[in-house]
């Protein structure tokens, strides 16, 4: 056996005569294939590596590419901006900056070999860069639907951004208030209607439907109708009658305002949406723990800013300012809470939509 090994060792050594040491000389990226030629168990891997030379073997870089390929690579490296260089593999970050600084100081690259003089770009990384320029990987951009998560059901935000106006509705225990606001943050209409059959007797469905239908007939046309979603907990049994009342009115508004020809299969978004009462409260800083405080003071401030500031958060027509100037005073008995909530919900809707767009 030892004679056979000596024969193999002598044969391999004669094949690689003139090379120093017992290891085959290769580039640094292939150091793992530097094997003892006398090793019987690695003879096969050694002979295999002879027939398949390393693609990154050190040598003049220009010799590995055709003239057309060299011209394409040099044109990209000499003319691309920082942003254009950054999309090339390995050139994101400092390497692209170094390329621009190098060609500014030393002139355009004339050979591929000169690229290795750029800091952080050595032989192997330069080959990767060149190959990436010649064969760029095209990544398909996935269309990402961005949902407006502050409303329910969640729909593509682009639908909301295209809306020219909305109607914000808030249901109370004996009235329904609404505010019609356009995309330019101008109040077009702002009123409330008494509903005498609410929370009366045995909650007759026909009586409720009559009151809600009267309100729906008065509502202006808009792209979306935003209905406040109350935050009454089902665990609070004392408020269960109020919660049942709110859900009943809400369901009737959805049924009467949503177009009959709409369906989940159609590519038309729902026209009637919910907005959480707590989301509006957090937007205006009206939450105390899990409870929401009155928004009357905030509305009075918005009305004042509409007159005193050049760019107010929302614009009121003079007639509405006159009509409601005394409706939201401290201790007022005019019952303006629903009006306040309807206005604040409309303002929060547009402002939250603008925040998620930026």
CSV table of C-alpha atoms in Angstrom, one decimal:
chain,number,residue,atom,x,y,z
A,1,UNK,CA,0.0,0.0,0.0
A,2,UNK,CA,2.8,2.4,0.8
A,3,UNK,CA,4.3,1.8,-2.5
A,4,UNK,CA,1.0,2.7,-4.3
A,5,UNK,CA,0.8,5.9,-2.3
A,6,UNK,CA,4.4,6.8,-3.3
A,7,UNK,CA,3.5,6.1,-6.9
A,8,UNK,CA,0.4,8.4,-6.8
A,9,UNK,CA,2.3,11.1,-5.0
A,10,UNK,CA,5.1,11.0,-7.6
A,11,UNK,CA,2.6,11.1,-10.5
A,12,UNK,CA,0.8,14.1,-9.1
A,13,UNK,CA,3.9,15.9,-8.2
A,14,UNK,CA,5.2,15.5,-11.8
A,15,UNK,CA,2.0,16.8,-13.1
A,16,UNK,CA,2.3,20.0,-11.1
A,17,UNK,CA,6.1,20.4,-11.5
A,18,UNK,CA,7.3,23.9,-11.2
A,19,UNK,CA,4.6,24.9,-8.6
A,20,UNK,CA,5.9,25.6,-5.1
A,21,UNK,CA,5.0,23.4,-2.2
A,22,UNK,CA,2.6,20.5,-2.0
A,23,UNK,CA,-0.5,22.8,-2.6
A,24,UNK,CA,-1.9,23.9,-5.9
A,25,UNK,CA,-1.8,27.7,-6.3
A,26,UNK,CA,-5.3,29.2,-6.5
A,27,UNK,CA,-7.0,32.5,-5.7
A,28,UNK,CA,-8.0,33.3,-2.1
A,29,UNK,CA,-11.6,32.6,-2.8
A,30,UNK,CA,-10.8,28.9,-3.4
A,31,UNK,CA,-8.5,28.3,-0.4
A,32,UNK,CA,-10.7,25.3,0.6
A,33,UNK,CA,-9.6,23.4,-2.5
A,34,UNK,CA,-5.9,23.7,-1.6
A,35,UNK,CA,-5.4,20.0,-0.7
A,36,UNK,CA,-2.2,18.0,-0.2
A,37,UNK,CA,-1.5,16.3,-3.6
A,38,UNK,CA,-0.2,13.2,-1.8
A,39,UNK,CA,-3.5,12.7,0.1
A,40,UNK,CA,-5.1,9.6,-1.3
A,41,UNK,CA,-8.6,10.5,-0.1
A,42,UNK,CA,-8.5,14.0,-1.8
A,43,UNK,CA,-6.9,13.0,-5.1
A,44,UNK,CA,-10.3,13.0,-6.9
A,45,UNK,CA,-11.2,16.5,-5.7
A,46,UNK,CA,-7.8,17.8,-6.7
A,47,UNK,CA,-8.0,16.4,-10.2
A,48,UNK,CA,-11.5,17.7,-10.6
A,49,UNK,CA,-10.4,21.3,-9.7
A,50,UNK,CA,-7.8,21.1,-12.5
A,51,UNK,CA,-10.5,20.7,-15.2
A,52,UNK,CA,-12.7,23.5,-13.8
A,53,UNK,CA,-10.6,26.6,-13.2
A,54,UNK,CA,-11.9,29.2,-10.8
A,55,UNK,CA,-14.0,31.9,-12.4
A,56,UNK,CA,-12.5,34.5,-10.1
A,57,UNK,CA,-8.9,33.5,-10.7
A,58,UNK,CA,-6.7,36.5,-10.4
A,59,UNK,CA,-5.5,38.0,-13.6
A,60,UNK,CA,-6.2,41.1,-15.8
A,61,UNK,CA,-9.9,41.8,-15.4
A,62,UNK,CA,-10.2,43.1,-18.9
A,63,UNK,CA,-9.2,39.7,-20.3
A,64,UNK,CA,-12.4,38.1,-18.9
A,65,UNK,CA,-14.8,40.3,-20.9
A,66,UNK,CA,-15.4,41.1,-24.5
A,67,UNK,CA,-14.9,44.7,-25.8
A,68,UNK,CA,-18.6,45.3,-25.8
A,69,UNK,CA,-19.0,44.1,-22.2
A,70,UNK,CA,-16.0,46.3,-21.1
A,71,UNK,CA,-17.5,49.3,-22.8
A,72,UNK,CA,-20.9,48.7,-21.1
A,73,UNK,CA,-19.3,48.3,-17.7
A,74,UNK,CA,-17.1,51.4,-18.0
A,75,UNK,CA,-19.9,53.5,-19.3
A,76,UNK,CA,-22.0,52.6,-16.3
A,77,UNK,CA,-19.2,53.2,-13.8
A,78,UNK,CA,-18.2,56.5,-15.4
A,79,UNK,CA,-21.6,58.1,-15.9
A,80,UNK,CA,-24.0,56.7,-13.3
A,81,UNK,CA,-25.2,58.8,-10.4
A,82,UNK,CA,-25.0,57.8,-6.8
A,83,UNK,CA,-28.6,56.6,-6.9
A,84,UNK,CA,-28.0,54.6,-10.1
A,85,UNK,CA,-24.8,53.0,-8.7
A,86,UNK,CA,-26.6,52.0,-5.5
A,87,UNK,CA,-28.9,49.6,-7.4
A,88,UNK,CA,-25.9,47.6,-8.6
A,89,UNK,CA,-25.0,44.6,-6.4
A,90,UNK,CA,-22.4,45.4,-3.7
A,91,UNK,CA,-22.4,49.1,-4.5
A,92,UNK,CA,-25.0,50.3,-2.0
A,93,UNK,CA,-23.5,52.6,0.6
A,94,UNK,CA,-19.9,53.7,0.8
A,95,UNK,CA,-18.7,51.8,-2.3
A,96,UNK,CA,-20.8,53.9,-4.6
A,97,UNK,CA,-19.5,57.1,-2.9
A,98,UNK,CA,-16.0,55.9,-3.3
A,99,UNK,CA,-16.5,55.3,-7.1
A,100,UNK,CA,-17.8,58.9,-7.6
A,101,UNK,CA,-15.0,60.4,-5.5
A,102,UNK,CA,-12.4,58.3,-7.3
A,103,UNK,CA,-13.5,59.2,-10.9
A,104,UNK,CA,-13.9,62.9,-9.8
A,105,UNK,CA,-10.3,63.0,-8.6
A,106,UNK,CA,-8.6,60.7,-11.2
A,107,UNK,CA,-10.9,61.0,-14.2
A,108,UNK,CA,-13.0,58.3,-15.8
A,109,UNK,CA,-12.1,54.6,-15.6
A,110,UNK,CA,-10.2,53.5,-18.7
A,111,UNK,CA,-9.8,49.8,-17.8
A,112,UNK,CA,-11.6,47.4,-15.7
A,113,UNK,CA,-8.4,46.7,-13.8
A,114,UNK,CA,-8.3,50.3,-12.6
A,115,UNK,CA,-11.5,49.8,-10.7
A,116,UNK,CA,-9.7,47.8,-8.0
A,117,UNK,CA,-7.9,51.0,-7.0
A,118,UNK,CA,-11.2,52.2,-5.6
A,119,UNK,CA,-11.2,51.8,-1.8
A,120,UNK,CA,-13.3,48.8,-0.7
A,121,UNK,CA,-13.4,47.4,-4.2
A,122,UNK,CA,-11.0,44.5,-4.6
A,123,UNK,CA,-10.7,41.8,-7.3
A,124,UNK,CA,-13.6,39.5,-6.2
A,125,UNK,CA,-16.0,42.3,-5.4
A,126,UNK,CA,-15.2,44.0,-8.6
A,127,UNK,CA,-16.1,40.9,-10.6
A,128,UNK,CA,-19.4,40.7,-8.8
A,129,UNK,CA,-20.1,44.4,-9.6
A,130,UNK,CA,-19.2,43.9,-13.3
A,131,UNK,CA,-21.5,40.8,-13.6
A,132,UNK,CA,-24.3,42.7,-11.9
A,133,UNK,CA,-24.0,45.5,-14.4
A,134,UNK,CA,-24.1,43.1,-17.3
A,135,UNK,CA,-26.9,41.0,-15.9
A,136,UNK,CA,-29.0,43.1,-13.6
A,137,UNK,CA,-31.6,41.3,-11.6
A,138,UNK,CA,-35.0,42.7,-12.3
A,139,UNK,CA,-37.2,42.6,-9.2
A,140,UNK,CA,-40.9,42.7,-9.7
A,141,UNK,CA,-42.5,45.3,-7.6
A,142,UNK,CA,-45.5,44.0,-5.8
A,143,UNK,CA,-48.5,46.3,-5.8
A,144,UNK,CA,-49.1,47.0,-2.1
A,145,UNK,CA,-52.5,48.0,-1.1
A,146,UNK,CA,-52.3,50.4,1.8
A,147,UNK,CA,-55.3,50.2,4.1
A,148,UNK,CA,-56.8,53.0,6.0
A,149,UNK,CA,-56.8,51.2,9.4
A,150,UNK,CA,-58.6,53.9,11.3
A,151,UNK,CA,-61.9,53.0,9.6
A,152,UNK,CA,-63.9,49.8,9.3
A,153,UNK,CA,-64.1,47.9,7.1
A,154,UNK,CA,-60.5,48.5,6.1
A,155,UNK,CA,-60.3,49.5,2.4
A,156,UNK,CA,-57.6,50.7,0.1
A,157,UNK,CA,-56.6,54.2,1.2
A,158,UNK,CA,-56.5,55.4,-2.5
A,159,UNK,CA,-60.3,55.2,-2.6
A,160,UNK,CA,-60.6,57.6,0.3
A,161,UNK,CA,-58.0,60.0,-1.1
A,162,UNK,CA,-60.0,60.3,-4.3
A,163,UNK,CA,-63.2,61.3,-2.4
A,164,UNK,CA,-64.4,64.9,-3.0
A,165,UNK,CA,-66.5,65.0,0.2
A,166,UNK,CA,-67.8,62.9,3.1
A,167,UNK,CA,-70.7,63.0,5.5
A,168,UNK,CA,-69.9,62.3,9.1
A,169,UNK,CA,-72.8,60.9,11.2
A,170,UNK,CA,-73.1,60.5,14.9
A,171,UNK,CA,-76.1,58.9,16.6
A,172,UNK,CA,-77.3,60.1,20.0
A,173,UNK,CA,-80.0,58.8,22.3
A,174,UNK,CA,-82.7,61.0,20.7
A,175,UNK,CA,-81.1,62.6,17.7
A,176,UNK,CA,-78.7,62.1,14.7
A,177,UNK,CA,-76.2,64.8,13.8
A,178,UNK,CA,-74.1,65.1,10.6
A,179,UNK,CA,-71.4,67.2,9.1
A,180,UNK,CA,-70.7,67.5,5.3
A,181,UNK,CA,-67.1,68.3,4.7
A,182,UNK,CA,-65.2,68.5,1.4
A,183,UNK,CA,-61.6,67.6,0.7
A,184,UNK,CA,-60.6,71.2,1.0
A,185,UNK,CA,-61.6,71.1,4.7
A,186,UNK,CA,-64.6,73.3,4.3
A,187,UNK,CA,-67.9,72.6,6.1
A,188,UNK,CA,-70.7,72.4,3.6
A,189,UNK,CA,-73.5,71.4,5.9
A,190,UNK,CA,-73.8,70.9,9.7
A,191,UNK,CA,-77.0,70.0,11.4
A,192,UNK,CA,-78.9,67.5,13.5
A,193,UNK,CA,-82.4,66.0,13.5
A,194,UNK,CA,-84.6,65.0,16.5
A,195,UNK,CA,-85.7,61.3,16.5
A,196,UNK,CA,-88.8,61.1,18.8
A,197,UNK,CA,-89.1,57.3,18.6
A,198,UNK,CA,-85.6,56.6,19.8
A,199,UNK,CA,-85.4,54.7,23.2
A,200,UNK,CA,-89.2,54.8,23.5
A,201,UNK,CA,-91.4,51.9,24.5
A,202,UNK,CA,-90.4,48.5,23.1
A,203,UNK,CA,-88.0,49.6,20.4
A,204,UNK,CA,-90.5,49.1,17.6
A,205,UNK,CA,-88.5,48.5,14.4
A,206,UNK,CA,-91.0,50.3,12.2
A,207,UNK,CA,-90.8,53.4,14.5
A,208,UNK,CA,-87.0,53.4,14.4
A,209,UNK,CA,-87.0,52.9,10.6
A,210,UNK,CA,-89.3,55.9,10.2
A,211,UNK,CA,-87.0,58.2,12.2
A,212,UNK,CA,-83.8,57.0,10.5
A,213,UNK,CA,-85.4,57.2,7.0
A,214,UNK,CA,-86.3,60.9,7.7
A,215,UNK,CA,-82.6,61.6,8.4
A,216,UNK,CA,-81.4,59.7,5.4
A,217,UNK,CA,-83.7,61.8,3.1
A,218,UNK,CA,-82.1,65.0,4.5
A,219,UNK,CA,-78.5,63.9,4.0
A,220,UNK,CA,-76.5,65.5,1.2
A,221,UNK,CA,-74.9,63.4,-1.5
A,222,UNK,CA,-71.3,62.4,-0.8
A,223,UNK,CA,-68.6,59.8,-1.7
A,224,UNK,CA,-68.5,58.3,1.7
A,225,UNK,CA,-70.7,58.2,4.8
A,226,UNK,CA,-68.7,57.8,8.0
A,227,UNK,CA,-70.7,56.5,10.9
A,228,UNK,CA,-69.4,56.7,14.5
A,229,UNK,CA,-68.8,53.4,16.1
A,230,UNK,CA,-69.5,53.7,19.8
A,231,UNK,CA,-67.1,52.2,22.3
A,232,UNK,CA,-69.7,50.9,24.8
A,233,UNK,CA,-68.5,47.6,26.2
A,234,UNK,CA,-70.8,44.6,26.0
A,235,UNK,CA,-69.7,43.7,29.6
A,236,UNK,CA,-71.4,46.8,30.9
A,237,UNK,CA,-74.9,45.4,31.4
A,238,UNK,CA,-76.3,48.7,32.7
A,239,UNK,CA,-75.7,50.3,29.3
A,240,UNK,CA,-76.9,47.4,27.3
A,241,UNK,CA,-80.2,49.1,26.2
A,242,UNK,CA,-78.1,52.1,24.9
A,243,UNK,CA,-75.7,49.7,23.0
A,244,UNK,CA,-78.7,47.9,21.4
A,245,UNK,CA,-80.1,51.2,20.4
A,246,UNK,CA,-76.8,52.4,18.8
A,247,UNK,CA,-76.4,49.1,16.9
A,248,UNK,CA,-79.9,49.2,15.6
A,249,UNK,CA,-79.6,52.8,14.2
A,250,UNK,CA,-76.2,51.9,12.8
A,251,UNK,CA,-77.5,48.9,11.0
A,252,UNK,CA,-80.4,50.9,9.5
A,253,UNK,CA,-78.0,53.6,8.3
A,254,UNK,CA,-75.8,51.0,6.6
A,255,UNK,CA,-78.8,49.4,4.9
A,256,UNK,CA,-80.3,52.7,3.7
A,257,UNK,CA,-77.2,54.4,2.6
A,258,UNK,CA,-75.3,51.6,0.9
A,259,UNK,CA,-76.1,51.2,-2.8
A,260,UNK,CA,-78.2,48.2,-3.5
A,261,UNK,CA,-76.1,47.1,-6.5
A,262,UNK,CA,-72.9,46.9,-4.5
A,263,UNK,CA,-71.4,43.5,-3.8
A,264,UNK,CA,-68.2,42.1,-2.4
A,265,UNK,CA,-67.3,40.7,-5.8
A,266,UNK,CA,-67.5,44.1,-7.5
A,267,UNK,CA,-64.5,46.4,-7.5
A,268,UNK,CA,-66.4,49.2,-5.9
A,269,UNK,CA,-65.5,50.1,-2.3
A,270,UNK,CA,-68.3,50.3,0.4
A,271,UNK,CA,-69.8,53.7,0.6
A,272,UNK,CA,-70.7,53.5,4.3
A,273,UNK,CA,-67.9,53.1,6.8
A,274,UNK,CA,-67.4,53.0,10.5
A,275,UNK,CA,-64.9,55.1,12.5
A,276,UNK,CA,-64.2,54.3,16.1
A,277,UNK,CA,-65.2,56.9,18.6
A,278,UNK,CA,-62.0,56.2,20.6
A,279,UNK,CA,-59.8,56.9,17.5
A,280,UNK,CA,-61.3,60.4,17.2
A,281,UNK,CA,-60.9,60.9,20.9
A,282,UNK,CA,-57.2,60.0,20.8
A,283,UNK,CA,-56.6,62.2,17.8
A,284,UNK,CA,-57.9,65.3,19.7
A,285,UNK,CA,-56.5,64.3,23.1
A,286,UNK,CA,-60.0,63.8,24.6
A,287,UNK,CA,-59.4,60.4,26.2
A,288,UNK,CA,-59.1,60.0,29.9
A,289,UNK,CA,-58.3,56.4,30.4
A,290,UNK,CA,-60.9,54.4,28.4
A,291,UNK,CA,-63.5,57.3,28.6
A,292,UNK,CA,-63.9,60.1,26.2
A,293,UNK,CA,-64.5,63.6,27.4
A,294,UNK,CA,-66.6,66.4,25.7
A,295,UNK,CA,-65.2,67.9,22.5
A,296,UNK,CA,-67.1,71.2,22.9
A,297,UNK,CA,-64.1,73.2,23.8
A,298,UNK,CA,-62.2,71.8,20.8
A,299,UNK,CA,-65.0,72.7,18.5
A,300,UNK,CA,-65.1,76.3,19.9
A,301,UNK,CA,-61.4,76.6,19.2
A,302,UNK,CA,-61.8,75.3,15.6
A,303,UNK,CA,-64.5,77.9,15.0
A,304,UNK,CA,-62.4,80.7,16.4
A,305,UNK,CA,-59.4,79.6,14.3
A,306,UNK,CA,-61.6,79.7,11.2
A,307,UNK,CA,-62.0,83.4,11.7
A,308,UNK,CA,-58.6,84.4,13.2
A,309,UNK,CA,-56.1,82.2,11.3
A,310,UNK,CA,-55.2,82.4,7.6
A,311,UNK,CA,-54.9,78.6,7.3
A,312,UNK,CA,-57.3,77.1,9.9
A,313,UNK,CA,-57.7,73.4,10.3
A,314,UNK,CA,-61.2,73.6,9.0
A,315,UNK,CA,-63.2,76.4,7.3
A,316,UNK,CA,-66.8,77.4,8.4
A,317,UNK,CA,-69.2,79.4,6.3
A,318,UNK,CA,-70.2,82.7,8.1
A,319,UNK,CA,-73.8,81.5,8.4
A,320,UNK,CA,-72.8,78.4,10.3
A,321,UNK,CA,-70.6,80.3,12.6
A,322,UNK,CA,-73.5,82.6,13.4
A,323,UNK,CA,-75.9,79.7,13.8
A,324,UNK,CA,-73.8,77.7,16.3
A,325,UNK,CA,-71.7,80.4,18.0
A,326,UNK,CA,-73.6,79.9,21.3
A,327,UNK,CA,-74.3,76.2,21.0
A,328,UNK,CA,-71.2,74.8,22.6
A,329,UNK,CA,-70.8,77.1,25.6
A,330,UNK,CA,-70.1,75.6,29.0
A,331,UNK,CA,-73.4,74.6,30.7
A,332,UNK,CA,-75.4,75.1,27.5
A,333,UNK,CA,-78.6,73.1,27.4
A,334,UNK,CA,-78.9,73.2,23.6
A,335,UNK,CA,-77.6,69.6,23.4
A,336,UNK,CA,-74.7,70.1,21.0
A,337,UNK,CA,-72.6,67.1,21.8
A,338,UNK,CA,-73.7,65.1,18.8
A,339,UNK,CA,-73.0,68.1,16.6
A,340,UNK,CA,-69.5,68.4,18.1
A,341,UNK,CA,-68.8,64.7,17.6
A,342,UNK,CA,-69.9,64.7,14.0
A,343,UNK,CA,-67.6,67.7,13.2
A,344,UNK,CA,-64.6,66.3,15.1
A,345,UNK,CA,-65.0,62.9,13.4
A,346,UNK,CA,-64.9,64.6,9.9
A,347,UNK,CA,-61.8,66.6,10.8
A,348,UNK,CA,-60.1,63.5,12.3
A,349,UNK,CA,-60.9,61.5,9.2
A,350,UNK,CA,-59.1,63.9,6.8
A,351,UNK,CA,-56.2,64.5,9.1
A,352,UNK,CA,-55.6,60.9,9.8
A,353,UNK,CA,-55.8,60.1,6.1
A,354,UNK,CA,-53.3,62.8,5.4
A,355,UNK,CA,-50.9,61.5,8.1
A,356,UNK,CA,-51.0,58.0,6.7
A,357,UNK,CA,-50.3,59.3,3.2
A,358,UNK,CA,-47.0,61.1,4.2
